[in-house]
Coordinates of C-alpha atoms and ligand atoms in Angstrom, one line a residue:
M1 CA 34.5 -8.1 26.1
A2 CA 30.7 -7.6 25.5
E3 CA 29.6 -7.4 22.0
T4 CA 28.9 -4.0 20.7
F5 CA 25.6 -2.2 18.5
D6 CA 24.6 0.5 17.4
T7 CA 21.3 0.1 18.8
L8 CA 19.7 -2.4 21.1
L9 CA 16.2 -3.2 21.6
L10 CA 15.9 -5.0 24.7
G11 CA 12.7 -7.3 25.8
A12 CA 10.2 -7.0 23.2
E13 CA 7.7 -9.7 21.8
I14 CA 9.2 -10.2 18.0
V15 CA 6.6 -11.3 15.4
N16 CA 8.6 -13.0 12.3
Q17 CA 8.2 -16.3 10.2
D18 CA 8.9 -18.6 13.9
G19 CA 6.7 -17.4 15.6
R20 CA 6.2 -14.5 18.4
A21 CA 8.9 -15.1 21.3
I22 CA 10.0 -12.4 23.9
C23 CA 13.9 -11.6 22.8
D24 CA 16.2 -9.2 22.1
L25 CA 17.5 -7.2 18.9
G26 CA 21.1 -6.0 18.2
L27 CA 21.2 -3.6 15.0
R28 CA 24.8 -2.5 13.5
G29 CA 25.4 -1.0 10.1
G30 CA 21.5 -0.5 9.2
R31 CA 21.0 -4.0 9.1
I32 CA 19.9 -7.2 12.5
A33 CA 23.1 -8.3 13.6
V34 CA 21.8 -10.8 16.1
I35 CA 18.2 -11.9 17.8
G36 CA 18.9 -13.4 21.0
D37 CA 19.7 -12.8 24.3
L38 CA 21.5 -9.3 24.7
S39 CA 20.9 -8.4 28.6
R40 CA 25.2 -8.4 28.5
A41 CA 25.8 -6.2 25.1
A42 CA 26.7 -3.2 24.7
A43 CA 25.6 -0.2 22.3
A44 CA 25.3 3.5 21.5
E45 CA 21.7 3.6 22.3
T46 CA 19.6 0.8 24.1
L47 CA 16.0 1.1 24.3
S48 CA 13.8 -0.8 26.4
C49 CA 10.7 -2.6 24.9
R50 CA 9.6 -4.5 27.0
G51 CA 5.9 -4.5 27.0
L52 CA 5.9 -3.4 23.0
T53 CA 5.7 -5.8 19.9
I54 CA 8.2 -5.3 17.3
L55 CA 7.3 -6.7 13.8
P56 CA 9.3 -6.4 10.6
G57 CA 8.6 -3.3 8.9
I58 CA 5.4 -2.7 7.4
I59 CA 5.3 -2.1 3.6
D60 CA 2.8 -0.3 2.0
T61 CA 2.5 -0.9 -1.8
Q62 CA 0.3 1.4 -3.1
V63 CA 0.1 5.3 -1.7
H64 CA -0.3 8.3 -4.4
F65 CA 2.0 11.0 -3.1
R66 CA 1.1 13.3 -5.9
E67 CA 4.7 15.4 -6.7
P68 CA 5.3 16.6 -9.2
G69 CA 2.6 18.7 -10.2
L70 CA -0.2 17.8 -7.6
T71 CA 1.8 19.0 -4.2
H72 CA -1.2 21.0 -2.9
K73 CA -2.2 17.5 -2.1
E74 CA 0.8 16.1 -0.9
D75 CA 4.3 15.5 -1.7
L76 CA 7.3 12.9 -1.1
E77 CA 8.0 14.2 2.0
S78 CA 5.0 15.0 3.4
G79 CA 3.4 11.6 2.0
S80 CA 6.4 9.4 3.9
R81 CA 6.1 11.9 7.1
A82 CA 2.2 10.2 7.3
A83 CA 3.8 7.3 6.4
V84 CA 6.6 6.7 9.2
L85 CA 4.2 8.6 11.7
G86 CA 1.5 5.4 11.0
G87 CA 4.7 2.8 11.8
V88 CA 5.1 1.9 7.7
T89 CA 8.8 1.8 6.7
A90 CA 9.1 1.7 2.7
V91 CA 6.2 2.6 0.0
F92 CA 5.7 2.7 -3.6
E93 CA 4.2 5.3 -4.6
M94 CA 1.9 5.1 -8.2
P95 CA 2.8 7.1 -11.7
N96 CA -0.1 9.3 -11.9
T97 CA 1.7 12.8 -11.2
N98 CA 1.8 15.6 -13.5
P99 CA 4.0 14.5 -15.8
M100 CA 2.9 10.8 -15.2
T101 CA 6.1 8.6 -14.4
T102 CA 6.2 7.0 -17.7
S103 CA 9.7 8.0 -19.0
A104 CA 13.3 7.3 -17.6
A105 CA 13.7 10.7 -17.0
A106 CA 10.5 11.0 -15.2
L107 CA 11.5 8.0 -12.9
A108 CA 14.8 9.4 -11.7
A109 CA 13.5 12.9 -11.1
K110 CA 11.0 11.3 -8.4
V111 CA 14.4 8.9 -7.0
A112 CA 16.0 12.4 -6.9
A113 CA 13.5 14.1 -5.2
A114 CA 13.0 11.6 -2.5
H115 CA 16.8 10.0 -1.9
H116 CA 17.4 11.7 1.8
R117 CA 14.1 13.8 1.8
M118 CA 11.3 10.7 2.1
H119 CA 10.9 9.9 5.6
C120 CA 10.9 5.7 4.9
D121 CA 12.2 3.4 1.9
F122 CA 10.6 3.9 -1.2
A123 CA 9.7 2.7 -5.2
F124 CA 7.9 4.2 -7.9
F125 CA 5.7 2.8 -9.9
V126 CA 6.3 3.6 -14.1
G127 CA 3.1 3.7 -15.4
G128 CA 2.7 1.5 -18.8
T129 CA 0.8 2.8 -22.2
A130 CA 0.5 2.6 -25.9
E131 CA 3.3 5.0 -26.1
N132 CA 6.3 3.5 -23.6
V133 CA 5.0 -0.4 -24.5
E134 CA 9.0 -0.9 -26.5
E135 CA 10.5 0.7 -23.5
I136 CA 8.9 -1.5 -21.1
P137 CA 11.8 -4.0 -20.8
V138 CA 14.2 -1.4 -19.5
L139 CA 12.0 0.5 -17.7
E140 CA 10.7 -2.0 -15.3
K141 CA 13.9 -2.7 -14.0
L142 CA 15.6 1.0 -13.8
P143 CA 17.0 1.5 -10.1
G144 CA 13.7 2.9 -7.6
A145 CA 11.4 1.6 -10.0
A146 CA 8.4 -1.0 -8.6
G147 CA 7.6 -2.5 -11.8
I148 CA 4.8 -1.5 -14.4
K149 CA 1.3 -0.3 -13.2
V150 CA -1.5 -0.1 -15.9
F151 CA -4.7 1.1 -15.0
I152 CA -7.5 -0.9 -17.1
G153 CA -10.5 1.3 -16.0
S154 CA -10.0 5.6 -15.4
S155 CA -9.3 7.1 -12.3
T156 CA -7.3 10.3 -11.3
G157 CA -5.1 11.2 -13.9
N158 CA -4.7 10.7 -17.3
L159 CA -3.3 7.0 -17.2
L160 CA -5.7 4.4 -19.3
V161 CA -5.2 1.3 -21.0
E162 CA -9.0 0.5 -22.2
D163 CA -8.4 -1.8 -25.2
D164 CA -7.1 -6.1 -25.1
E165 CA -4.7 -4.9 -28.2
T166 CA -2.4 -2.4 -25.8
L167 CA -2.7 -4.4 -23.1
A168 CA -1.7 -7.7 -24.3
R169 CA 1.4 -5.7 -26.1
I170 CA 2.6 -4.6 -22.6
V171 CA 1.8 -7.7 -20.9
A172 CA 3.9 -9.8 -23.8
R173 CA 7.2 -7.6 -22.7
L174 CA 6.7 -8.3 -19.2
S175 CA 9.2 -9.6 -17.0
R176 CA 8.5 -8.6 -13.5
R177 CA 5.2 -8.8 -11.6
A178 CA 3.4 -5.7 -12.7
S179 CA 0.3 -4.5 -10.6
F180 CA -3.0 -3.2 -12.8
H181 CA -6.1 -1.0 -11.7
C182 CA -9.2 -3.6 -13.0
E183 CA -12.1 -1.9 -14.4
D184 CA -13.7 -2.1 -17.2
E185 CA -13.7 1.0 -19.3
A186 CA -16.0 0.3 -21.6
R187 CA -18.6 -0.6 -18.9
L188 CA -18.0 2.5 -17.0
R189 CA -18.4 4.2 -20.2
A190 CA -21.9 2.6 -20.7
R191 CA -23.4 3.2 -17.4
L192 CA -21.9 6.6 -16.6
D193 CA -25.9 7.8 -16.2
L194 CA -26.2 5.5 -13.1
R195 CA -24.7 8.4 -11.9
R196 CA -27.0 10.4 -9.6
P197 CA -25.8 14.4 -9.0
G198 CA -25.7 15.0 -5.7
D199 CA -25.4 11.2 -4.2
P200 CA -22.1 9.3 -3.9
A201 CA -23.9 5.9 -2.8
S202 CA -24.9 5.9 -6.4
H203 CA -20.6 5.6 -6.9
P204 CA -21.2 1.4 -6.1
V205 CA -24.0 1.3 -8.9
W206 CA -21.9 3.0 -12.1
R207 CA -18.8 1.6 -11.0
D208 CA -20.8 -1.7 -10.8
P209 CA -18.8 -5.6 -9.5
E210 CA -19.3 -6.9 -13.0
A211 CA -17.0 -3.8 -14.2
A212 CA -14.6 -4.6 -12.0
L213 CA -15.0 -8.8 -12.3
L214 CA -14.8 -8.2 -16.3
A215 CA -11.4 -6.3 -16.3
T216 CA -9.8 -9.1 -13.8
Q217 CA -10.5 -11.9 -15.8
R218 CA -9.3 -9.5 -19.4
L219 CA -6.1 -9.1 -17.5
V220 CA -5.8 -12.5 -15.9
T221 CA -6.6 -14.4 -19.4
L222 CA -3.3 -12.2 -21.3
A223 CA -1.6 -13.2 -18.4
R224 CA -1.9 -16.7 -19.0
R225 CA -1.9 -16.5 -23.0
F226 CA 1.7 -14.8 -22.4
G227 CA 2.5 -16.9 -19.0
R228 CA 3.7 -13.4 -16.8
R229 CA 2.4 -12.7 -13.2
V230 CA 0.5 -10.0 -12.7
H231 CA -1.0 -8.2 -9.8
V232 CA -4.6 -7.0 -9.3
L233 CA -4.4 -3.4 -7.3
H234 CA -6.9 -3.1 -4.5
V235 CA -10.1 -5.8 -4.7
S236 CA -12.9 -4.4 -4.3
T237 CA -15.6 -7.7 -4.8
G238 CA -16.3 -11.1 -3.4
D239 CA -16.4 -12.4 -7.3
E240 CA -13.2 -11.3 -8.3
I241 CA -11.6 -13.0 -5.3
E242 CA -13.6 -16.0 -6.2
Y243 CA -12.3 -15.6 -9.6
L244 CA -8.7 -15.3 -8.5
A245 CA -8.5 -18.2 -5.9
G246 CA -8.8 -20.6 -9.5
H247 CA -5.3 -18.2 -10.8
K248 CA -3.2 -18.4 -8.0
D249 CA 0.1 -19.2 -10.0
V250 CA -0.2 -16.4 -12.7
A251 CA -2.1 -13.9 -10.5
S252 CA -1.3 -12.2 -6.7
C253 CA -4.4 -9.7 -5.6
E254 CA -4.4 -6.8 -2.7
V255 CA -7.1 -5.7 -0.7
T256 CA -7.0 -2.3 1.4
P257 CA -8.2 -1.7 4.8
H258 CA -10.8 1.0 3.1
H259 CA -12.6 -2.4 1.5
L260 CA -12.1 -4.4 4.8
T261 CA -13.4 -1.9 7.3
L262 CA -15.9 0.5 5.6
A263 CA -19.0 -0.4 4.1
A264 CA -22.5 0.8 1.9
P265 CA -24.8 2.4 2.4
E266 CA -23.3 3.2 6.0
C267 CA -20.2 4.6 4.8
Y268 CA -21.6 6.8 2.1
E269 CA -24.9 8.0 4.3
R270 CA -21.8 9.2 7.2
L271 CA -19.1 10.3 5.0
G272 CA -20.6 11.0 1.9
T273 CA -18.6 12.1 -1.0
Y274 CA -15.3 11.2 1.7
A275 CA -16.0 8.1 1.0
Q276 CA -15.5 7.5 -2.4
M277 CA -12.9 5.4 -4.3
N278 CA -12.1 3.3 -7.2
P279 CA -13.1 1.0 -7.1
P280 CA -15.8 1.7 -4.8
V281 CA -16.5 0.6 -1.5
R282 CA -19.2 -2.3 -1.6
D283 CA -21.6 -3.9 0.9
R284 CA -20.9 -5.8 4.0
A285 CA -21.4 -9.2 1.1
H286 CA -18.9 -8.0 -0.5
Q287 CA -16.6 -7.3 2.4
E288 CA -17.6 -10.6 4.0
R289 CA -16.0 -12.8 1.0
I290 CA -12.8 -10.4 0.9
W291 CA -12.1 -11.2 4.7
R292 CA -13.0 -15.0 3.6
G293 CA -10.1 -14.3 0.7
V294 CA -7.9 -12.9 3.8
A295 CA -8.7 -16.2 5.9
E296 CA -7.8 -18.4 2.9
G297 CA -4.8 -17.0 2.0
V298 CA -6.4 -15.7 -1.7
V299 CA -5.3 -12.6 -0.5
D300 CA -1.4 -11.8 -1.0
I301 CA -0.7 -8.3 0.7
L302 CA -2.3 -5.1 2.1
G303 CA -1.8 -2.0 0.1
S304 CA -3.8 1.8 1.7
D305 CA -3.8 3.2 -1.3
H306 CA -3.6 6.3 0.1
A307 CA -5.2 8.9 -2.7
P308 CA -5.4 12.6 -0.6
H309 CA -7.6 14.9 -2.2
T310 CA -8.2 18.5 -0.4
R311 CA -11.5 19.2 1.8
A312 CA -12.2 21.3 -1.6
E313 CA -11.8 18.7 -3.9
K314 CA -13.8 16.5 -2.1
D315 CA -16.2 18.9 -1.2
H316 CA -18.1 19.5 -5.1
P317 CA -20.9 18.0 -5.3
Y318 CA -20.9 14.4 -6.6
P319 CA -19.8 13.2 -9.3
G320 CA -17.3 16.4 -9.9
S321 CA -16.1 15.0 -6.4
H322 CA -12.6 13.4 -6.3
S323 CA -12.2 9.9 -5.4
G324 CA -9.6 8.4 -3.1
M325 CA -9.0 8.9 0.5
T326 CA -6.3 9.0 3.0
G327 CA -4.8 5.8 4.5
V328 CA -1.0 5.1 4.6
Q329 CA -1.0 6.6 8.2
T330 CA -4.1 4.6 9.1
L331 CA -3.1 1.1 8.0
V332 CA -1.1 0.0 11.1
P333 CA -3.5 0.9 13.5
V334 CA -6.9 0.2 11.8
M335 CA -5.5 -3.6 11.0
L336 CA -4.3 -3.8 14.2
D337 CA -7.9 -3.2 15.8
H338 CA -9.0 -6.0 13.5
V339 CA -6.3 -8.1 15.0
H340 CA -7.6 -6.9 18.6
A341 CA -11.3 -7.8 17.4
G342 CA -10.1 -11.5 16.3
R343 CA -10.7 -10.8 12.5
L344 CA -7.0 -11.9 11.3
S345 CA -4.2 -13.1 13.4
L346 CA -1.2 -10.9 14.1
E347 CA 0.6 -13.3 11.8
R348 CA -1.2 -13.3 9.2
F349 CA -1.2 -9.3 9.3
V350 CA 2.9 -9.5 9.0
D351 CA 2.4 -12.3 5.9
L352 CA 0.0 -9.2 4.5
A353 CA 2.0 -6.2 4.9
A354 CA 5.7 -7.1 5.1
A355 CA 6.7 -10.9 4.2
G356 CA 4.2 -11.3 1.5
P357 CA 5.2 -7.6 -0.4
A358 CA 8.7 -9.1 -0.3
R359 CA 7.7 -12.3 -1.6
L360 CA 5.5 -10.6 -4.5
F361 CA 8.1 -8.4 -5.6
G362 CA 11.1 -9.6 -5.0
I363 CA 12.5 -6.9 -2.1
A364 CA 16.0 -7.4 -1.6
A365 CA 16.7 -8.1 2.3
K366 CA 13.6 -6.9 3.2
G367 CA 9.9 -8.1 4.7
R368 CA 11.2 -10.2 7.5
I369 CA 13.6 -10.0 11.2
A370 CA 16.7 -12.0 10.5
V371 CA 20.1 -11.6 10.9
G372 CA 21.9 -9.4 7.8
Y373 CA 18.1 -8.1 6.7
D374 CA 17.5 -4.3 6.7
A375 CA 17.0 -3.3 10.4
D376 CA 13.2 -2.1 9.1
L377 CA 10.5 -2.4 12.5
T378 CA 7.8 -1.5 13.6
I379 CA 7.3 -1.4 16.8
V380 CA 3.6 -1.3 18.3
D381 CA 2.0 -1.1 21.7
L382 CA -1.3 -4.1 20.9
K383 CA -2.9 -2.8 24.3
R384 CA -3.3 1.2 24.2
R385 CA -6.0 2.3 23.3
E386 CA -6.3 5.5 20.6
T387 CA -8.8 7.7 18.9
I388 CA -7.9 8.2 15.5
T389 CA -8.4 11.8 14.8
D390 CA -8.3 14.5 11.3
G391 CA -5.5 16.1 13.6
W392 CA -3.1 13.0 13.7
I393 CA -3.1 13.5 10.3
A394 CA 0.5 14.4 8.6
S395 CA -1.2 14.3 5.0
K396 CA -1.7 18.0 3.3
C397 CA -5.3 17.1 3.0
G398 CA -5.5 16.7 6.6
W399 CA -8.5 14.3 7.0
T400 CA -9.1 10.8 7.5
P401 CA -12.3 8.5 6.8
Y402 CA -11.6 7.3 10.1
D403 CA -11.6 10.5 12.1
G404 CA -13.2 9.6 15.9
M405 CA -12.7 5.8 15.2
Q406 CA -11.2 4.1 18.5
V407 CA -8.7 1.4 18.1
T408 CA -6.9 -1.1 20.5
G409 CA -3.3 -1.3 19.2
W410 CA -0.5 1.9 17.7
P411 CA 2.4 2.6 16.1
V412 CA 5.1 3.7 19.0
G413 CA 8.4 3.7 17.0
T414 CA 9.5 3.6 13.2
F415 CA 13.3 2.1 12.7
V416 CA 14.4 2.2 8.9
R417 CA 17.6 0.6 8.1
G418 CA 19.0 0.4 11.9
R419 CA 17.3 4.4 12.1
R420 CA 15.5 5.7 14.6
V421 CA 13.1 7.9 12.4
M422 CA 9.9 7.8 14.5
W423 CA 9.3 7.3 18.3
Q424 CA 6.3 7.7 20.6
G425 CA 4.5 10.5 17.8
E426 CA 8.0 12.2 16.9
L427 CA 10.1 12.4 14.1
T428 CA 13.9 12.3 15.3
G429 CA 15.3 14.3 12.4
P430 CA 15.5 14.8 8.4
G431 CA 14.3 12.4 6.4
T432 CA 16.8 9.7 4.8
G433 CA 15.2 7.5 2.6
E434 CA 16.2 5.5 0.0
P435 CA 15.8 3.4 -3.0
V436 CA 14.1 -0.3 -2.3
R437 CA 16.4 -2.8 -4.0
F438 CA 14.7 -6.0 -6.0
G439 CA 16.5 -9.1 -6.3
E440 CA 15.1 -9.3 -10.4
A441 CA 17.3 -5.3 -10.8
L442 CA 20.0 -5.3 -8.1
P443 CA 22.0 -2.3 -9.1
E444 CA 25.5 -2.8 -10.9
R445 CA 28.5 -1.5 -8.3
G446 CA 30.8 -2.5 -11.2
Ligands
DOR501 O1 -9.9 5.9 -5.9 C1 -8.7 6.7 -6.7 N1 -8.2 7.3 -6.2 N2 -8.4 5.5 -7.0 C2 -7.1 5.0 -7.8 O2 -7.3 4.4 -8.3 C3 -6.5 6.7 -7.6 C4 -6.1 7.7 -6.5 C5 -6.2 8.6 -7.1 O3 -5.0 8.9 -7.4 O4 -6.3 9.2 -6.4

């Protein structure tokens, strides 16, 4: 008798750790059961995927979904709806909500609010502060925790650890890899007068490359002193890429599609405050050096830094305008367009957005297409030409810096643990998201 599966995906090109090949996938019990020729197998659901490409589920390790407290901008349901419409199967969400995610109770409340309501799988960063430093060894390993996140420079919200003494106390207590927003707060404060009212092009002048490099160097020095692993979020300068190349044993790093795609001064002329984020989008020279970091492997992963703000909040005159752009829904199409343009290979994209996050954060059974792994799949049409528009954006704030951008390459299907949650631009049911599991903090089921 033919082998039976829950779902058969037939005839797609699979992109995986051993390259690219046309074959079939059999899914059973939420996992990948067989990879090979399954033309004679039977299943409850069979999908012909000829002409399509299946990637391991894309994992976005930096999003702000604003719940609790700022749900006029986004919530866990709307943000995760945007994620799966864009082909993203799991997200790590940031702690600068209100209340902030800095305690076990706040984390548990987020996990409860997300469970089977979010459309993708999820983990939440816990903010590291002067107040919770003694609890860090417990907090970083709680169920649903992606680890500790520290703002060394201030951005949206009140999370901030600007002095080396507190930073050292936090780093010393880490056992998992922790993530850091690196801008030097003292330097930012000293340069506040460089902001030109009404001119967002002065944002990268105020928050200059030196502010980013200084904070990254301070962090890496502490990581080395205590022998800990640190992760530098949204690297915005060539200087940091070149510095981090000398410290790959202790420090990993992330870049965003924004810093790879938009560039000053053009983005500020065209988008005004809608291009404003922290750390800022800089000029082409920095962008080229970041792309070189992608090509040479210094960059470990991509994160969207999806940071939605309403139009009203973005429309305040600079510097009263809020910093941050949407990004979770556009990560896959924008990066596939870069693949189409030959700026990186499809295999490198998979490395940056699926295998890379799994490797850095020790995600259990995700990040590759392999038998026994979760059946998290991002199905794309590499040839499809589409225009990204504000109207497509599911985020509550309803805008994207890429409105009007023509791309080649589009997400057409999203599977999370074997369930088809998005197909051809439509959600197929209510949220079934669950916590991502990590090898360093597997739940006990005693
Ligand atoms: O521009 C930003 N916005 N950068 C951050 O680090 C935070 C984010 C937000 O939460 O709005």
